Coordinates of N, CA and C in Angstrom, one line a residue:
Chain A
M1265 N 95.1 59.4 88.0 CA 95.8 59.1 86.8 C 94.9 58.3 85.9
T1266 N 94.5 58.8 84.8 CA 93.6 58.0 83.9 C 94.3 57.8 82.6
R1267 N 93.9 56.7 82.0 CA 94.4 56.4 80.6 C 93.5 57.0 79.6
G1268 N 94.1 57.7 78.7 CA 93.2 58.4 77.7 C 92.6 57.5 76.7
S1269 N 93.3 57.2 75.6 CA 92.8 56.4 74.6 C 93.6 55.1 74.5
A1270 N 93.9 54.5 75.6 CA 94.7 53.4 75.6 C 94.3 52.2 74.7
G1271 N 95.2 51.7 74.0 CA 94.8 50.6 73.2 C 94.3 50.9 71.8
Q1272 N 94.0 52.2 71.6 CA 93.5 52.6 70.3 C 94.7 52.7 69.3
K1273 N 94.4 52.4 68.1 CA 95.4 52.6 67.0 C 94.9 53.5 66.0
S1274 N 95.7 54.4 65.5 CA 95.3 55.2 64.4 C 95.8 54.5 63.1
L1275 N 95.0 54.6 62.1 CA 95.3 54.0 60.8 C 96.3 54.9 60.1
P1276 N 97.3 54.3 59.4 CA 98.2 55.2 58.6 C 97.4 56.1 57.7
G1277 N 97.8 57.4 57.8 CA 97.1 58.4 57.0 C 95.8 58.9 57.5
Q1278 N 95.3 58.2 58.5 CA 94.0 58.7 59.0 C 94.1 60.1 59.5
A1279 N 93.1 60.9 59.1 CA 93.2 62.3 59.6 C 93.1 62.3 61.1
K1280 N 94.0 63.1 61.6 CA 94.1 63.2 63.1 C 93.1 64.2 63.6
G1281 N 92.2 63.9 64.4 CA 91.3 64.8 65.0 C 91.9 65.2 66.4
P1282 N 91.1 65.9 67.1 CA 91.6 66.4 68.4 C 91.9 65.2 69.3
L1283 N 92.9 65.3 70.1 CA 93.1 64.2 71.1 C 92.1 64.3 72.2
P1284 N 91.7 63.2 72.8 CA 90.8 63.3 73.9 C 91.5 63.9 75.1
G1285 N 91.0 65.0 75.6 CA 91.6 65.6 76.8 C 91.0 65.1 78.0
P1286 N 91.2 65.7 79.2 CA 90.7 65.2 80.4 C 89.1 65.2 80.4
T1287 N 88.6 66.1 79.6 CA 87.2 66.2 79.5 C 86.6 65.2 78.4
G1288 N 87.5 64.6 77.7 CA 87.1 63.7 76.6 C 86.7 64.4 75.4
V1289 N 86.9 65.7 75.4 CA 86.5 66.5 74.2 C 87.8 67.1 73.6
G1290 N 88.1 66.9 72.4 CA 89.2 67.5 71.8 C 89.0 69.0 71.5
T1291 N 90.0 69.7 71.3 CA 89.8 71.2 71.1 C 90.7 71.7 70.0
L1292 N 91.4 70.9 69.3 CA 92.3 71.4 68.3 C 91.5 72.2 67.3
G1293 N 92.0 73.4 67.0 CA 91.4 74.3 66.0 C 90.4 75.2 66.7
S1294 N 90.0 75.0 67.9 CA 89.1 75.9 68.6 C 89.9 77.2 69.0
D1295 N 89.2 78.2 69.3 CA 89.9 79.4 69.8 C 90.2 79.1 71.3
R1296 N 90.8 80.0 71.9 CA 91.2 79.8 73.3 C 90.3 78.9 74.0
D1297 N 90.8 77.7 74.3 CA 89.9 76.6 74.8 C 89.9 76.7 76.3
S1298 N 89.1 75.7 76.9 CA 88.9 75.7 78.3 C 90.2 75.4 79.1
R1299 N 91.1 74.8 78.4 CA 92.4 74.5 79.0 C 93.3 75.8 79.0
G1300 N 92.9 76.8 78.4 CA 93.6 78.1 78.6 C 94.2 78.8 77.5
C1301 N 94.4 78.1 76.3 CA 95.2 78.8 75.3 C 94.7 78.5 73.9
E1302 N 94.8 79.5 73.0 CA 94.5 79.3 71.6 C 95.4 78.3 71.0
M1303 N 94.7 77.4 70.3 CA 95.5 76.3 69.7 C 96.3 76.9 68.5
D1304 N 97.5 76.3 68.3 CA 98.4 76.7 67.2 C 98.4 75.6 66.2
D1305 N 98.5 76.0 64.9 CA 98.5 75.0 63.9 C 99.8 74.2 63.7
S1306 N 100.9 74.8 64.2 CA 102.2 74.1 64.0 C 102.4 73.1 65.2
A1307 N 102.4 71.8 64.8 CA 102.6 70.7 65.7 C 104.0 70.5 66.0
L1308 N 104.3 69.8 67.1 CA 105.7 69.4 67.4 C 105.7 67.9 67.5
S1309 N 106.6 67.3 66.7 CA 106.7 65.8 66.7 C 108.0 65.4 67.2
L1310 N 108.0 64.6 68.3 CA 109.2 64.2 68.9 C 109.4 62.7 68.9
V1311 N 110.6 62.2 68.6 CA 110.9 60.8 68.7 C 111.8 60.7 69.8
L1312 N 111.4 59.9 70.9 CA 112.3 59.7 72.0 C 112.9 58.4 71.9
F1313 N 114.3 58.3 71.9 CA 115.0 57.1 71.8 C 115.7 56.8 73.1
S1314 N 116.3 57.8 73.7 CA 117.1 57.6 74.9 C 116.2 57.5 76.1
G1315 N 116.6 56.6 77.0 CA 115.8 56.4 78.3 C 116.4 56.9 79.5
T1316 N 117.3 57.9 79.3 CA 118.0 58.5 80.5 C 117.1 59.6 81.0
D1317 N 117.2 59.8 82.3 CA 116.3 60.8 83.0 C 116.5 62.2 82.4
D1318 N 117.8 62.6 82.1 CA 118.0 63.9 81.7 C 117.4 64.2 80.3
R1319 N 117.5 63.2 79.4 CA 116.9 63.4 78.1 C 115.4 63.4 78.1
L1320 N 114.9 62.5 79.0 CA 113.4 62.4 79.1 C 112.9 63.7 79.8
D1321 N 113.7 64.3 80.7 CA 113.3 65.5 81.3 C 113.3 66.7 80.3
A1322 N 114.3 66.7 79.5 CA 114.4 67.7 78.4 C 113.2 67.6 77.5
A1323 N 112.9 66.4 77.1 CA 111.7 66.2 76.2 C 110.4 66.6 76.9
A1324 N 110.3 66.3 78.2 CA 109.1 66.7 78.9 C 108.9 68.2 79.0
V1325 N 110.0 68.9 79.3 CA 109.9 70.3 79.4 C 109.6 71.0 78.1
L1326 N 110.2 70.4 77.0 CA 109.8 70.9 75.7 C 108.4 70.7 75.4
T1327 N 107.9 69.5 75.7 CA 106.5 69.2 75.5 C 105.6 70.1 76.3
A1328 N 105.9 70.3 77.5 CA 105.0 71.2 78.4 C 105.0 72.6 77.9
G1329 N 106.1 73.1 77.4 CA 106.1 74.5 76.9 C 105.3 74.6 75.7
A1330 N 105.5 73.6 74.8 CA 104.7 73.7 73.5 C 103.2 73.5 73.8
A1331 N 102.9 72.6 74.6 CA 101.5 72.4 74.9 C 100.8 73.6 75.6
A1332 N 101.6 74.2 76.5 CA 101.1 75.4 77.2 C 100.8 76.5 76.2
L1333 N 101.6 76.6 75.1 CA 101.4 77.7 74.1 C 100.5 77.2 73.0
G1334 N 99.8 76.1 73.2 CA 98.8 75.7 72.2 C 99.2 74.9 71.1
R1335 N 100.5 74.4 71.1 CA 100.9 73.5 70.0 C 100.6 72.1 70.3
R1336 N 100.1 71.4 69.4 CA 99.9 70.0 69.5 C 101.2 69.3 69.5
V1337 N 101.4 68.3 70.4 CA 102.7 67.5 70.5 C 102.4 66.0 70.3
D1338 N 103.1 65.4 69.4 CA 103.0 63.9 69.3 C 104.4 63.4 69.6
I1339 N 104.4 62.4 70.4 CA 105.7 61.7 70.9 C 105.6 60.3 70.5
L1340 N 106.7 59.8 69.8 CA 106.9 58.4 69.6 C 108.0 57.8 70.5
L1341 N 107.7 56.8 71.2 CA 108.6 56.2 72.1 C 109.3 55.0 71.5
Q1342 N 110.6 55.0 71.3 CA 111.3 53.9 70.8 C 112.4 53.4 71.8
Y1343 N 112.8 52.2 71.6 CA 113.9 51.6 72.3 C 113.9 51.9 73.8
W1344 N 114.9 52.6 74.3 CA 115.2 52.7 75.7 C 114.2 53.8 76.3
A1345 N 113.7 54.7 75.5 CA 112.7 55.6 76.0 C 111.4 54.8 76.3
L1346 N 111.1 53.9 75.4 CA 109.9 53.1 75.7 C 110.0 52.3 76.9
D1347 N 111.2 51.7 77.1 CA 111.5 50.9 78.3 C 111.3 51.7 79.6
A1348 N 111.6 53.0 79.5 CA 111.5 53.9 80.7 C 110.0 54.1 81.0
F1349 N 109.1 53.9 80.1 CA 107.7 54.2 80.3 C 106.9 52.9 80.8
R1350 N 107.6 51.9 81.1 CA 106.9 50.7 81.7 C 106.4 51.1 83.0
S1351 N 105.2 50.7 83.3 CA 104.5 51.2 84.5 C 105.2 50.8 85.8
D1352 N 105.9 49.7 85.7 CA 106.6 49.2 86.9 C 108.0 49.8 87.0
R1353 N 108.4 50.6 86.0 CA 109.8 51.2 86.1 C 109.9 52.7 86.0
I1354 N 108.7 53.3 85.6 CA 108.8 54.7 85.3 C 109.3 55.6 86.4
A1355 N 109.0 55.2 87.6 CA 109.4 56.0 88.8 C 110.8 55.7 89.2
E1356 N 111.4 54.7 88.7 CA 112.8 54.4 89.1 C 113.8 55.2 88.4
P1357 N 115.0 55.4 89.0 CA 116.1 56.1 88.3 C 116.5 55.5 87.0
H1358 N 116.7 56.3 86.0 CA 117.1 55.8 84.7 C 118.4 56.3 84.3
G1359 N 119.2 56.9 85.2 CA 120.5 57.3 84.9 C 120.5 58.6 84.0
L1360 N 121.8 59.0 83.7 CA 121.9 60.2 82.9 C 122.8 59.9 81.7
S1361 N 122.8 60.8 80.8 CA 123.6 60.6 79.6 C 125.1 60.6 80.0
P1362 N 125.9 59.9 79.2 CA 127.3 59.8 79.5 C 128.0 61.1 79.7
E1363 N 127.6 62.1 78.9 CA 128.2 63.4 78.9 C 128.0 64.2 80.2
A1364 N 127.0 63.7 81.0 CA 126.7 64.4 82.3 C 127.9 64.4 83.2
G1365 N 128.6 63.2 83.3 CA 129.7 63.1 84.2 C 129.3 63.3 85.7
I1366 N 130.2 63.3 86.6 CA 129.9 63.4 88.0 C 129.4 64.8 88.3
A1367 N 130.1 65.8 87.8 CA 129.6 67.2 88.1 C 128.2 67.5 87.5
G1368 N 128.0 67.0 86.3 CA 126.7 67.1 85.7 C 125.6 66.4 86.4
A1369 N 125.9 65.3 86.9 CA 124.9 64.5 87.7 C 124.6 65.2 89.0
E1370 N 125.6 65.8 89.6 CA 125.3 66.6 90.8 C 124.4 67.8 90.5
A1371 N 124.8 68.5 89.4 CA 124.0 69.7 89.0 C 122.5 69.3 88.7
Y1372 N 122.4 68.1 88.1 CA 121.0 67.7 87.7 C 120.2 67.4 89.0
E1373 N 120.9 66.8 90.0 CA 120.2 66.5 91.3 C 119.8 67.8 92.0
R1374 N 120.7 68.8 91.9 CA 120.5 70.1 92.6 C 119.3 70.8 92.0
L1375 N 119.1 70.6 90.7 CA 118.0 71.3 90.0 C 116.7 71.0 90.6
G1376 N 116.5 69.7 90.9 CA 115.3 69.3 91.6 C 114.1 69.4 90.6
G1377 N 113.0 69.8 91.2 CA 111.7 70.0 90.4 C 111.0 68.7 90.3
Q1378 N 110.0 68.7 89.4 CA 109.2 67.5 89.2 C 109.9 66.4 88.4
H1379 N 109.4 65.2 88.6 CA 109.9 64.1 87.8 C 109.3 64.3 86.4
W1380 N 110.1 63.9 85.4 CA 109.7 64.1 84.0 C 108.3 63.6 83.7
S1381 N 107.9 62.5 84.3 CA 106.6 61.9 84.1 C 105.5 62.8 84.6
D1382 N 105.7 63.5 85.7 CA 104.7 64.5 86.1 C 104.6 65.7 85.3
V1383 N 105.8 66.1 84.7 CA 105.8 67.2 83.7 C 104.9 66.8 82.5
L1384 N 105.1 65.6 82.0 CA 104.3 65.1 80.9 C 102.8 65.1 81.3
R1385 N 102.5 64.6 82.5 CA 101.1 64.6 82.9 C 100.5 66.0 82.9
Q1386 N 101.3 66.9 83.4 CA 100.8 68.3 83.3 C 100.6 68.8 81.9
A1387 N 101.5 68.5 81.1 CA 101.4 68.9 79.7 C 100.2 68.3 79.0
K1388 N 99.8 67.1 79.3 CA 98.6 66.5 78.8 C 97.4 67.1 79.3
E1389 N 97.5 67.7 80.5 CA 96.3 68.4 81.1 C 96.0 69.7 80.4
V1390 N 97.1 70.4 80.1 CA 96.9 71.8 79.5 C 96.9 71.8 78.0
G1391 N 97.2 70.8 77.4 CA 97.2 70.8 75.9 C 97.0 69.5 75.2
E1392 N 97.3 69.5 73.9 CA 97.0 68.3 73.1 C 98.3 67.6 73.0
V1393 N 98.5 66.5 73.7 CA 99.7 65.7 73.7 C 99.4 64.3 73.6
G1394 N 99.9 63.7 72.5 CA 99.7 62.3 72.3 C 101.0 61.5 72.5
I1395 N 101.0 60.5 73.3 CA 102.3 59.7 73.5 C 102.0 58.3 72.9
H1396 N 102.8 57.9 72.0 CA 102.6 56.7 71.2 C 103.8 55.7 71.4
A1397 N 103.5 54.5 71.6 CA 104.6 53.5 71.7 C 104.9 53.0 70.3
C1398 N 106.1 52.9 69.9 CA 106.6 52.3 68.6 C 106.3 50.8 68.6
S1399 N 105.6 50.4 67.6 CA 105.2 48.9 67.6 C 106.4 48.0 67.5
R1400 N 107.5 48.5 66.8 CA 108.7 47.7 66.6 C 109.4 47.5 68.0
S1401 N 109.5 48.6 68.7 CA 110.1 48.5 70.0 C 109.2 47.7 71.0
M1402 N 107.9 47.8 70.8 CA 107.0 47.0 71.7 C 107.2 45.5 71.5
E1403 N 107.4 45.2 70.2 CA 107.6 43.8 69.8 C 109.0 43.3 70.4
M1404 N 110.0 44.2 70.3 CA 111.3 43.8 70.8 C 111.3 43.5 72.3
F1405 N 110.6 44.3 73.0 CA 110.5 44.1 74.5 C 109.4 43.1 74.9
G1406 N 108.5 42.7 73.9 CA 107.4 41.8 74.3 C 106.4 42.5 75.1
L1407 N 106.1 43.8 74.8 CA 105.2 44.6 75.7 C 103.9 44.7 75.0
K1408 N 102.9 45.0 75.9 CA 101.5 45.4 75.5 C 101.3 46.8 76.1
V1409 N 100.4 47.5 75.5 CA 100.1 48.9 76.0 C 99.7 48.8 77.5
A1410 N 99.1 47.8 77.9 CA 98.7 47.7 79.3 C 99.9 47.6 80.2
D1411 N 101.1 47.2 79.7 CA 102.3 47.2 80.5 C 102.9 48.5 80.7
L1412 N 102.4 49.5 80.0 CA 103.0 50.9 80.0 C 102.3 51.8 81.0
D1413 N 102.9 52.9 81.4 CA 102.3 53.9 82.2 C 101.1 54.4 81.4
P1414 N 100.0 54.8 82.1 CA 98.9 55.4 81.4 C 99.2 56.7 80.7
L1415 N 100.3 57.3 80.8 CA 100.7 58.4 80.0 C 100.7 58.0 78.5
V1416 N 101.0 56.8 78.2 CA 101.1 56.3 76.9 C 99.7 56.0 76.3
D1417 N 99.3 56.7 75.3 CA 97.9 56.6 74.7 C 97.7 55.4 73.9
D1418 N 98.7 55.0 73.1 CA 98.4 53.9 72.2 C 99.7 53.4 71.5
E1419 N 99.6 52.5 70.6 CA 100.8 51.9 69.9 C 100.6 52.3 68.4
H1420 N 101.8 52.8 67.9 CA 101.8 53.2 66.5 C 102.9 52.5 65.7
G1421 N 102.6 52.3 64.4 CA 103.7 51.9 63.5 C 104.4 53.2 63.1
I1422 N 105.6 53.0 62.6 CA 106.4 54.2 62.2 C 105.8 54.9 61.1
A1423 N 105.1 54.2 60.1 CA 104.6 54.9 59.0 C 103.4 55.8 59.4
S1424 N 102.6 55.4 60.3 CA 101.5 56.2 60.7 C 102.0 57.5 61.4
F1425 N 103.0 57.3 62.2 CA 103.5 58.4 63.0 C 104.1 59.4 62.0
I1426 N 104.9 59.0 61.0 CA 105.5 59.9 60.1 C 104.5 60.6 59.2
M1427 N 103.5 59.8 58.8 CA 102.4 60.4 58.0 C 101.6 61.4 58.7
D1428 N 101.5 61.2 60.0 CA 100.7 62.2 60.8 C 101.5 63.4 61.2
A1429 N 102.8 63.2 61.3 CA 103.7 64.3 61.7 C 103.6 65.4 60.7
S1430 N 103.4 66.6 61.2 CA 103.4 67.8 60.3 C 104.7 68.6 60.6
G1431 N 105.5 68.8 59.6 CA 106.8 69.5 59.9 C 107.9 68.5 60.3
P1432 N 109.0 69.0 60.7 CA 110.1 68.2 61.1 C 109.9 67.4 62.3
V1433 N 110.6 66.2 62.3 CA 110.6 65.4 63.5 C 111.9 65.6 64.3
T1434 N 111.7 65.8 65.6 CA 112.9 66.0 66.4 C 113.2 64.7 67.1
F1435 N 114.5 64.3 67.1 CA 114.9 63.1 67.6 C 115.7 63.3 68.9
I1436 N 115.3 62.7 70.0 CA 116.0 63.0 71.3 C 116.4 61.7 71.9
Chain B
M200 N 104.6 98.6 94.5 CA 103.9 97.3 94.9 C 102.4 97.5 94.7
T201 N 101.7 96.6 94.0 CA 100.3 96.7 93.8 C 99.5 96.6 95.1
T202 N 98.4 97.2 95.1 CA 97.5 97.1 96.2 C 96.3 96.3 95.9
V203 N 96.3 95.6 94.7 CA 95.2 94.8 94.3 C 95.0 93.6 95.2
H204 N 93.7 93.2 95.4 CA 93.5 92.1 96.2 C 93.9 90.8 95.5
I205 N 94.7 90.0 96.2 CA 95.1 88.7 95.6 C 94.3 87.6 96.1
D206 N 93.6 86.9 95.2 CA 92.7 85.8 95.5 C 93.5 84.5 95.8
R207 N 94.6 84.3 95.1 CA 95.4 83.1 95.3 C 96.8 83.3 95.1
S208 N 97.7 82.8 95.9 CA 99.1 83.0 95.8 C 99.8 81.6 95.7
I209 N 100.7 81.6 94.7 CA 101.5 80.4 94.5 C 103.0 80.7 94.7
D210 N 103.6 80.0 95.7 CA 105.0 80.2 95.9 C 105.8 79.1 95.2
A211 N 106.3 79.4 94.0 CA 106.9 78.4 93.2 C 108.4 78.6 93.2
R212 N 108.9 79.3 94.2 CA 110.4 79.5 94.3 C 111.1 78.2 94.5
G213 N 112.2 78.0 93.8 CA 112.9 76.8 93.8 C 112.4 75.8 92.8
T214 N 111.4 76.1 92.2 CA 110.8 75.1 91.1 C 111.4 75.6 89.8
P215 N 112.1 74.7 89.1 CA 112.7 75.1 87.8 C 111.6 75.1 86.7
C216 N 112.0 75.7 85.6 CA 111.2 75.8 84.4 C 110.7 74.4 84.0
P217 N 109.5 74.2 83.6 CA 108.4 75.1 83.4 C 107.4 75.1 84.6
G218 N 107.9 74.7 85.8 CA 107.0 74.5 87.0 C 106.2 75.7 87.3
P219 N 106.8 76.9 87.4 CA 105.9 78.1 87.8 C 104.8 78.4 86.8
L220 N 105.2 78.3 85.5 CA 104.2 78.5 84.5 C 103.1 77.4 84.5
M221 N 103.5 76.2 84.7 CA 102.4 75.1 84.8 C 101.5 75.3 86.0
S222 N 102.1 75.8 87.1 CA 101.3 76.0 88.3 C 100.3 77.2 88.1
L223 N 100.8 78.2 87.3 CA 99.9 79.3 87.0 C 98.8 78.8 86.1
I224 N 99.1 78.0 85.1 CA 98.0 77.5 84.2 C 97.0 76.8 85.0
G225 N 97.5 75.9 85.9 CA 96.5 75.1 86.8 C 95.6 76.1 87.6
A226 N 96.2 77.1 88.2 CA 95.5 78.0 89.0 C 94.4 78.8 88.1
I227 N 94.9 79.2 87.0 CA 94.0 80.0 86.1 C 92.7 79.1 85.8
R228 N 92.9 77.9 85.6 CA 91.8 77.0 85.2 C 90.9 76.8 86.4
E229 N 91.4 76.9 87.6 CA 90.5 76.7 88.7 C 89.8 78.0 89.2
C230 N 90.4 79.1 88.9 CA 89.9 80.4 89.4 C 88.7 80.9 88.5
E231 N 88.0 81.9 89.1 CA 86.9 82.5 88.4 C 87.5 83.7 87.6
V232 N 86.7 84.1 86.5 CA 87.1 85.3 85.7 C 87.1 86.5 86.7
G233 N 88.1 87.3 86.5 CA 88.3 88.5 87.4 C 89.2 88.3 88.6
Q234 N 89.4 87.0 89.0 CA 90.2 86.8 90.2 C 91.7 87.0 89.8
V235 N 92.4 87.3 90.9 CA 93.8 87.7 90.7 C 94.7 86.6 91.4
I236 N 95.7 86.2 90.7 CA 96.6 85.2 91.1 C 98.0 85.8 91.2
E237 N 98.7 85.4 92.2 CA 100.1 85.8 92.3 C 101.0 84.5 92.2
V238 N 102.0 84.6 91.4 CA 103.0 83.6 91.3 C 104.3 84.1 91.7
I239 N 105.0 83.5 92.6 CA 106.3 83.9 93.0 C 107.3 82.9 92.5
S240 N 108.2 83.4 91.7 CA 109.1 82.4 91.0 C 110.6 82.9 91.0
S241 N 111.5 82.0 91.2 CA 112.9 82.3 91.2 C 113.5 81.8 89.9
D242 N 112.7 81.3 89.0 CA 113.1 80.8 87.7 C 113.2 82.0 86.7
E243 N 114.4 82.2 86.2 CA 114.6 83.3 85.3 C 113.7 83.2 84.0
G244 N 113.5 82.0 83.6 CA 112.7 81.7 82.4 C 111.3 82.2 82.6
S245 N 110.8 82.3 83.8 CA 109.4 82.8 84.0 C 109.2 84.2 83.6
K246 N 110.3 85.0 83.5 CA 110.2 86.4 83.2 C 109.8 86.5 81.7
T247 N 110.1 85.5 80.9 CA 109.7 85.5 79.5 C 108.5 84.6 79.3
D248 N 108.5 83.5 80.0 CA 107.5 82.5 79.7 C 106.1 82.9 80.2
I249 N 106.0 83.4 81.4 CA 104.7 83.8 81.9 C 104.1 84.9 81.1
P250 N 104.8 86.0 80.8 CA 104.1 87.0 79.9 C 103.7 86.5 78.6
A251 N 104.6 85.6 78.0 CA 104.3 85.1 76.7 C 103.0 84.2 76.7
W252 N 102.9 83.4 77.8 CA 101.7 82.6 77.9 C 100.4 83.4 78.1
L253 N 100.6 84.4 79.0 CA 99.4 85.3 79.3 C 98.9 86.0 78.0
E254 N 99.9 86.5 77.2 CA 99.4 87.1 76.0 C 98.7 86.2 75.1
K255 N 99.3 84.9 75.0 CA 98.7 83.9 74.1 C 97.3 83.5 74.6
A256 N 97.2 83.4 75.9 CA 96.0 82.9 76.5 C 94.9 84.0 76.8
G257 N 95.4 85.2 76.7 CA 94.4 86.3 76.8 C 94.1 86.7 78.2
H258 N 95.0 86.6 79.1 CA 94.9 87.0 80.5 C 95.7 88.3 80.7
E259 N 95.5 88.9 81.8 CA 96.1 90.2 82.1 C 97.2 90.2 83.1
I260 N 98.3 90.8 82.7 CA 99.4 91.0 83.7 C 99.1 92.3 84.5
V261 N 98.8 92.1 85.8 CA 98.5 93.3 86.6 C 99.9 94.0 86.9
E262 N 100.8 93.2 87.3 CA 102.1 93.8 87.7 C 103.2 92.7 87.8
I263 N 104.4 93.0 87.5 CA 105.5 92.1 87.8 C 106.4 92.9 88.7
V264 N 106.6 92.3 89.9 CA 107.5 92.9 90.9 C 108.8 92.1 91.0
E265 N 109.9 92.7 90.6 CA 111.2 92.0 90.7 C 111.8 92.2 92.1
E266 N 112.1 91.2 92.8 CA 112.8 91.2 94.0 C 114.2 90.8 93.8
E267 N 115.0 90.7 94.8 CA 116.4 90.4 94.6 C 116.6 89.0 94.0
A268 N 115.9 88.0 94.5 CA 116.2 86.6 94.1 C 115.0 85.9 93.4
F269 N 113.9 86.7 93.2 CA 112.7 86.1 92.6 C 111.8 87.3 92.1
A270 N 110.8 86.9 91.4 CA 109.8 87.9 90.9 C 108.4 87.5 91.3
R271 N 107.6 88.5 91.4 CA 106.1 88.2 91.7 C 105.4 88.6 90.5
F272 N 104.6 87.7 90.0 CA 103.8 87.9 88.8 C 102.3 88.0 89.3
I273 N 101.7 89.2 89.1 CA 100.3 89.4 89.6 C 99.5 89.4 88.3
V274 N 98.6 88.4 88.3 CA 97.8 88.1 87.0 C 96.3 88.1 87.3
R275 N 95.6 88.7 86.4 CA 94.1 88.6 86.5 C 93.6 87.7 85.4
K276 N 92.7 86.7 85.8 CA 92.0 85.9 84.8 C 91.0 86.7 84.1
A277 N 91.2 86.8 82.8 CA 90.4 87.8 82.0 C 89.2 87.1 81.2
R278 N 89.1 85.8 81.2 CA 88.0 85.2 80.4 C 87.7 83.9 80.9

């Protein structure tokens, strides 16, 4: 597990180049790249608010699918989602959404599969995925990027995230 | 059933979406051009996801064999 561009900050409005991949070389805009797929111009921008495992799992699956098909994905972590990415807590259970109920929780357990953090790690391996910590939430929790799992690339203000987001922002 | 030589087989049965696809992508990256990979998946979503990704990524579906509770995706790395 390696940290990509930990600690780096993009300036608001700064043109976004390719994210550094495992090779350290971005590939956005290239034809079918070494990671396997032609890049798509339409990016996916997700804001994660909830820190429950089911919502984080849903976001991770969405991210992996988009990344696999060549879409760049940018994720902003706010509030309880950010809290779930603390390096000392990411592997712990984070509960489920209230609507899950007992039967839903049992169904979720039966589904099995990889932990959402591993799905995100795979997504970052196959595509262009940037995971950014919201600076407001970081301040609220008194966190530094070093306190977070290496999945998190950097810390962003909301303005730079919105300015960089192309198309609609999906809130989870 | 295909008689093509399979260089690598991945049994992803029991792994939910997008596990089988992600395993296939990992295998494609590791294999040589021309090698054949088999992915066995019980995830219904694989029946749409794997062909869609292969078309996008430019690899070849050799055969899809549907069994009672799973499907075998025979894939050739094309580039």
